[in-house]
């Protein structure tokens, strides 16, 4: 029991570590997606200064890592690898989709745009929320597997 708790804490901490070290990469990626999906309809201005990353994205990386471990702890390596690839693909699709929708909504709501180009400050985007929602979408298959396993365990206990 203690071994499982320690392993869970290690996976949660490693997910937070991944979130901390990849924070600036994802900030830049989201900014590029905002420009790319709107055909440079969004221009960034000002200084890109941030002291601390968003704790929501760090915690969501940790929870995603923990839930992924919990749903795949009894699987073989090939199945874990396949589930990891699916998780990364869904995360990428979610990140692109949410960033594109958010960018287009920012252009649509602009009333004083100059030739359809909206100027944004670097901190006017909610990076943590975009990353957290993408991670939430990517962990849905693992959550479904966890729920199925819980139901199966409850049925076996009753018998």
mmCIF file of C-alpha atoms in Angstrom:
data_model
loop_
_atom_site.group_PDB
_atom_site.id
_atom_site.type_symbol
_atom_site.label_atom_id
_atom_site.label_comp_id
_atom_site.label_asym_id
_atom_site.label_seq_id
_atom_site.Cartn_x
_atom_site.Cartn_y
_atom_site.Cartn_z
ATOM 1 C CA UNK A 1 0.000 0.000 0.000
ATOM 2 C CA UNK A 2 2.757 2.454 0.926
ATOM 3 C CA UNK A 3 4.643 1.474 -2.242
ATOM 4 C CA UNK A 4 1.626 2.414 -4.391
ATOM 5 C CA UNK A 5 1.270 5.762 -2.616
ATOM 6 C CA UNK A 6 4.946 6.588 -3.080
ATOM 7 C CA UNK A 7 4.826 5.620 -6.761
ATOM 8 C CA UNK A 8 1.724 7.791 -7.201
ATOM 9 C CA UNK A 9 3.464 10.745 -5.548
ATOM 10 C CA UNK A 10 6.504 10.223 -7.788
ATOM 11 C CA UNK A 11 4.353 10.229 -10.933
ATOM 12 C CA UNK A 12 2.508 13.356 -9.767
ATOM 13 C CA UNK A 13 5.809 15.109 -8.992
ATOM 14 C CA UNK A 14 7.333 14.074 -12.323
ATOM 15 C CA UNK A 15 4.270 15.461 -14.124
ATOM 16 C CA UNK A 16 4.673 18.761 -12.283
ATOM 17 C CA UNK A 17 8.353 18.750 -13.245
ATOM 18 C CA UNK A 18 7.460 18.223 -16.891
ATOM 19 C CA UNK A 19 5.003 21.112 -16.632
ATOM 20 C CA UNK A 20 7.594 23.424 -15.083
ATOM 21 C CA UNK A 21 10.294 22.640 -17.612
ATOM 22 C CA UNK A 22 7.995 22.811 -20.633
ATOM 23 C CA UNK A 23 6.191 26.011 -19.614
ATOM 24 C CA UNK A 24 8.129 28.416 -21.826
ATOM 25 C CA UNK A 25 7.922 25.988 -24.766
ATOM 26 C CA UNK A 26 4.136 25.813 -24.532
ATOM 27 C CA UNK A 27 3.839 29.607 -24.097
ATOM 28 C CA UNK A 28 5.772 30.126 -27.328
ATOM 29 C CA UNK A 29 3.840 27.356 -29.092
ATOM 30 C CA UNK A 30 0.487 28.883 -28.136
ATOM 31 C CA UNK A 31 1.636 32.307 -29.331
ATOM 32 C CA UNK A 32 2.724 30.772 -32.645
ATOM 33 C CA UNK A 33 -0.605 28.946 -32.942
ATOM 34 C CA UNK A 34 -2.476 32.206 -32.352
ATOM 35 C CA UNK A 35 -0.588 33.826 -35.216
ATOM 36 C CA UNK A 36 -0.568 30.824 -37.531
ATOM 37 C CA UNK A 37 -4.271 29.940 -37.260
ATOM 38 C CA UNK A 38 -5.369 33.532 -37.861
ATOM 39 C CA UNK A 39 -2.966 34.102 -40.765
ATOM 40 C CA UNK A 40 -1.057 36.688 -38.683
ATOM 41 C CA UNK A 41 -4.309 38.368 -37.693
ATOM 42 C CA UNK A 42 -2.944 38.609 -34.168
ATOM 43 C CA UNK A 43 0.240 40.512 -33.473
ATOM 44 C CA UNK A 44 1.948 40.473 -30.101
ATOM 45 C CA UNK A 45 3.435 43.585 -28.606
ATOM 46 C CA UNK A 46 5.103 44.694 -25.440
ATOM 47 C CA UNK A 47 7.494 42.687 -23.350
ATOM 48 C CA UNK A 48 6.995 38.998 -22.763
ATOM 49 C CA UNK A 49 7.739 39.100 -19.049
ATOM 50 C CA UNK A 50 6.483 36.502 -16.645
ATOM 51 C CA UNK A 51 8.095 35.578 -13.385
ATOM 52 C CA UNK A 52 6.213 32.423 -12.475
ATOM 53 C CA UNK A 53 4.313 29.965 -14.618
ATOM 54 C CA UNK A 54 0.690 29.134 -14.144
ATOM 55 C CA UNK A 55 0.139 26.621 -11.303
ATOM 56 C CA UNK A 56 -3.035 25.345 -12.989
ATOM 57 C CA UNK A 57 -1.006 23.949 -15.866
ATOM 58 C CA UNK A 58 1.594 22.466 -13.505
ATOM 59 C CA UNK A 59 -1.043 20.669 -11.441
ATOM 60 C CA UNK A 60 -2.852 19.469 -14.562
ATOM 61 C CA UNK A 61 0.405 17.951 -15.871
ATOM 62 C CA UNK A 62 0.821 16.207 -12.522
ATOM 63 C CA UNK A 63 -2.746 14.881 -12.474
ATOM 64 C CA UNK A 64 -2.489 13.731 -16.080
ATOM 65 C CA UNK A 65 0.698 11.841 -15.317
ATOM 66 C CA UNK A 66 -0.852 10.268 -12.214
ATOM 67 C CA UNK A 67 -4.070 9.221 -13.971
ATOM 68 C CA UNK A 68 -2.132 7.852 -16.938
ATOM 69 C CA UNK A 69 -0.024 5.735 -14.579
ATOM 70 C CA UNK A 70 -3.091 4.548 -12.673
ATOM 71 C CA UNK A 71 -4.925 3.474 -15.814
ATOM 72 C CA UNK A 72 -1.915 1.653 -17.319
ATOM 73 C CA UNK A 73 -0.213 0.062 -14.311
ATOM 74 C CA UNK A 74 -1.251 -3.481 -15.281
ATOM 75 C CA UNK A 75 -0.700 -3.156 -19.038
ATOM 76 C CA UNK A 76 2.194 -4.447 -21.105
ATOM 77 C CA UNK A 77 4.775 -2.015 -22.454
ATOM 78 C CA UNK A 78 3.387 -1.994 -26.005
ATOM 79 C CA UNK A 79 -0.101 -1.105 -24.744
ATOM 80 C CA UNK A 80 1.320 1.637 -22.490
ATOM 81 C CA UNK A 81 3.257 3.045 -25.452
ATOM 82 C CA UNK A 82 0.135 2.979 -27.634
ATOM 83 C CA UNK A 83 -1.934 4.730 -24.928
ATOM 84 C CA UNK A 84 0.838 7.330 -24.516
ATOM 85 C CA UNK A 85 0.833 8.056 -28.240
ATOM 86 C CA UNK A 86 -2.952 8.470 -28.177
ATOM 87 C CA UNK A 87 -2.649 10.820 -25.171
ATOM 88 C CA UNK A 88 -0.068 12.985 -26.961
ATOM 89 C CA UNK A 89 -2.095 13.108 -30.188
ATOM 90 C CA UNK A 90 -5.284 14.137 -28.368
ATOM 91 C CA UNK A 91 -3.299 16.730 -26.389
ATOM 92 C CA UNK A 92 -1.872 18.191 -29.604
ATOM 93 C CA UNK A 93 -5.252 18.297 -31.325
ATOM 94 C CA UNK A 94 -6.822 19.889 -28.240
ATOM 95 C CA UNK A 95 -4.054 22.478 -27.948
ATOM 96 C CA UNK A 96 -4.348 23.469 -31.599
ATOM 97 C CA UNK A 97 -8.162 23.560 -31.530
ATOM 98 C CA UNK A 98 -8.495 25.564 -28.321
ATOM 99 C CA UNK A 99 -5.788 28.021 -29.388
ATOM 100 C CA UNK A 100 -7.372 28.496 -32.811
ATOM 101 C CA UNK A 101 -10.850 29.053 -31.366
ATOM 102 C CA UNK A 102 -9.548 31.465 -28.752
ATOM 103 C CA UNK A 103 -7.552 33.399 -31.368
ATOM 104 C CA UNK A 104 -10.526 33.709 -33.700
ATOM 105 C CA UNK A 105 -12.788 34.833 -30.852
ATOM 106 C CA UNK A 106 -10.265 37.518 -29.943
ATOM 107 C CA UNK A 107 -10.328 38.796 -33.521
ATOM 108 C CA UNK A 108 -14.139 38.632 -33.685
ATOM 109 C CA UNK A 109 -14.560 40.620 -30.469
ATOM 110 C CA UNK A 110 -12.163 43.317 -31.641
ATOM 111 C CA UNK A 111 -14.001 46.527 -32.508
ATOM 112 C CA UNK A 112 -10.999 48.767 -33.092
ATOM 113 C CA UNK A 113 -8.880 46.467 -35.208
ATOM 114 C CA UNK A 114 -6.678 47.900 -37.915
ATOM 115 C CA UNK A 115 -7.333 45.932 -41.135
ATOM 116 C CA UNK A 116 -8.391 42.883 -39.157
ATOM 117 C CA UNK A 117 -5.155 42.747 -37.176
ATOM 118 C CA UNK A 118 -5.472 42.664 -33.430
ATOM 119 C CA UNK A 119 -2.598 43.628 -31.178
ATOM 120 C CA UNK A 120 -2.345 41.621 -27.989
ATOM 121 C CA UNK A 121 -0.020 41.798 -25.057
ATOM 122 C CA UNK A 122 1.815 38.597 -24.273
ATOM 123 C CA UNK A 123 -0.042 38.194 -20.993
ATOM 124 C CA UNK A 124 -3.533 38.610 -22.448
ATOM 125 C CA UNK A 125 -3.726 34.901 -23.208
ATOM 126 C CA UNK A 126 -4.677 32.383 -20.528
ATOM 127 C CA UNK A 127 -1.910 29.873 -21.214
ATOM 128 C CA UNK A 128 -2.625 27.773 -18.140
ATOM 129 C CA UNK A 129 -6.285 27.351 -19.017
ATOM 130 C CA UNK A 130 -5.513 26.353 -22.619
ATOM 131 C CA UNK A 131 -2.976 23.763 -21.476
ATOM 132 C CA UNK A 132 -5.219 22.451 -18.684
ATOM 133 C CA UNK A 133 -8.205 21.988 -21.019
ATOM 134 C CA UNK A 134 -6.019 20.223 -23.583
ATOM 135 C CA UNK A 135 -4.693 17.886 -20.908
ATOM 136 C CA UNK A 136 -8.231 17.247 -19.672
ATOM 137 C CA UNK A 137 -9.304 16.184 -23.170
ATOM 138 C CA UNK A 138 -6.223 13.998 -23.556
ATOM 139 C CA UNK A 139 -6.779 12.070 -20.319
ATOM 140 C CA UNK A 140 -10.429 11.190 -21.088
ATOM 141 C CA UNK A 141 -9.578 7.724 -22.543
ATOM 142 C CA UNK A 142 -7.624 6.879 -19.383
ATOM 143 C CA UNK A 143 -10.479 8.089 -17.193
ATOM 144 C CA UNK A 144 -12.896 5.870 -19.109
ATOM 145 C CA UNK A 145 -10.604 2.897 -18.554
ATOM 146 C CA UNK A 146 -10.339 3.663 -14.823
ATOM 147 C CA UNK A 147 -14.135 3.881 -14.517
ATOM 148 C CA UNK A 148 -14.586 0.581 -16.388
ATOM 149 C CA UNK A 149 -12.069 -1.114 -14.104
ATOM 150 C CA UNK A 150 -13.833 0.247 -11.007
ATOM 151 C CA UNK A 151 -17.196 -1.028 -12.239
ATOM 152 C CA UNK A 152 -15.692 -4.411 -13.038
ATOM 153 C CA UNK A 153 -14.127 -4.604 -9.559
ATOM 154 C CA UNK A 154 -17.478 -3.699 -7.930
ATOM 155 C CA UNK A 155 -19.281 -6.406 -9.889
ATOM 156 C CA UNK A 156 -16.675 -8.991 -8.877
ATOM 157 C CA UNK A 157 -16.990 -7.988 -5.209
ATOM 158 C CA UNK A 158 -20.748 -8.513 -5.252
ATOM 159 C CA UNK A 159 -20.443 -12.024 -6.653
#
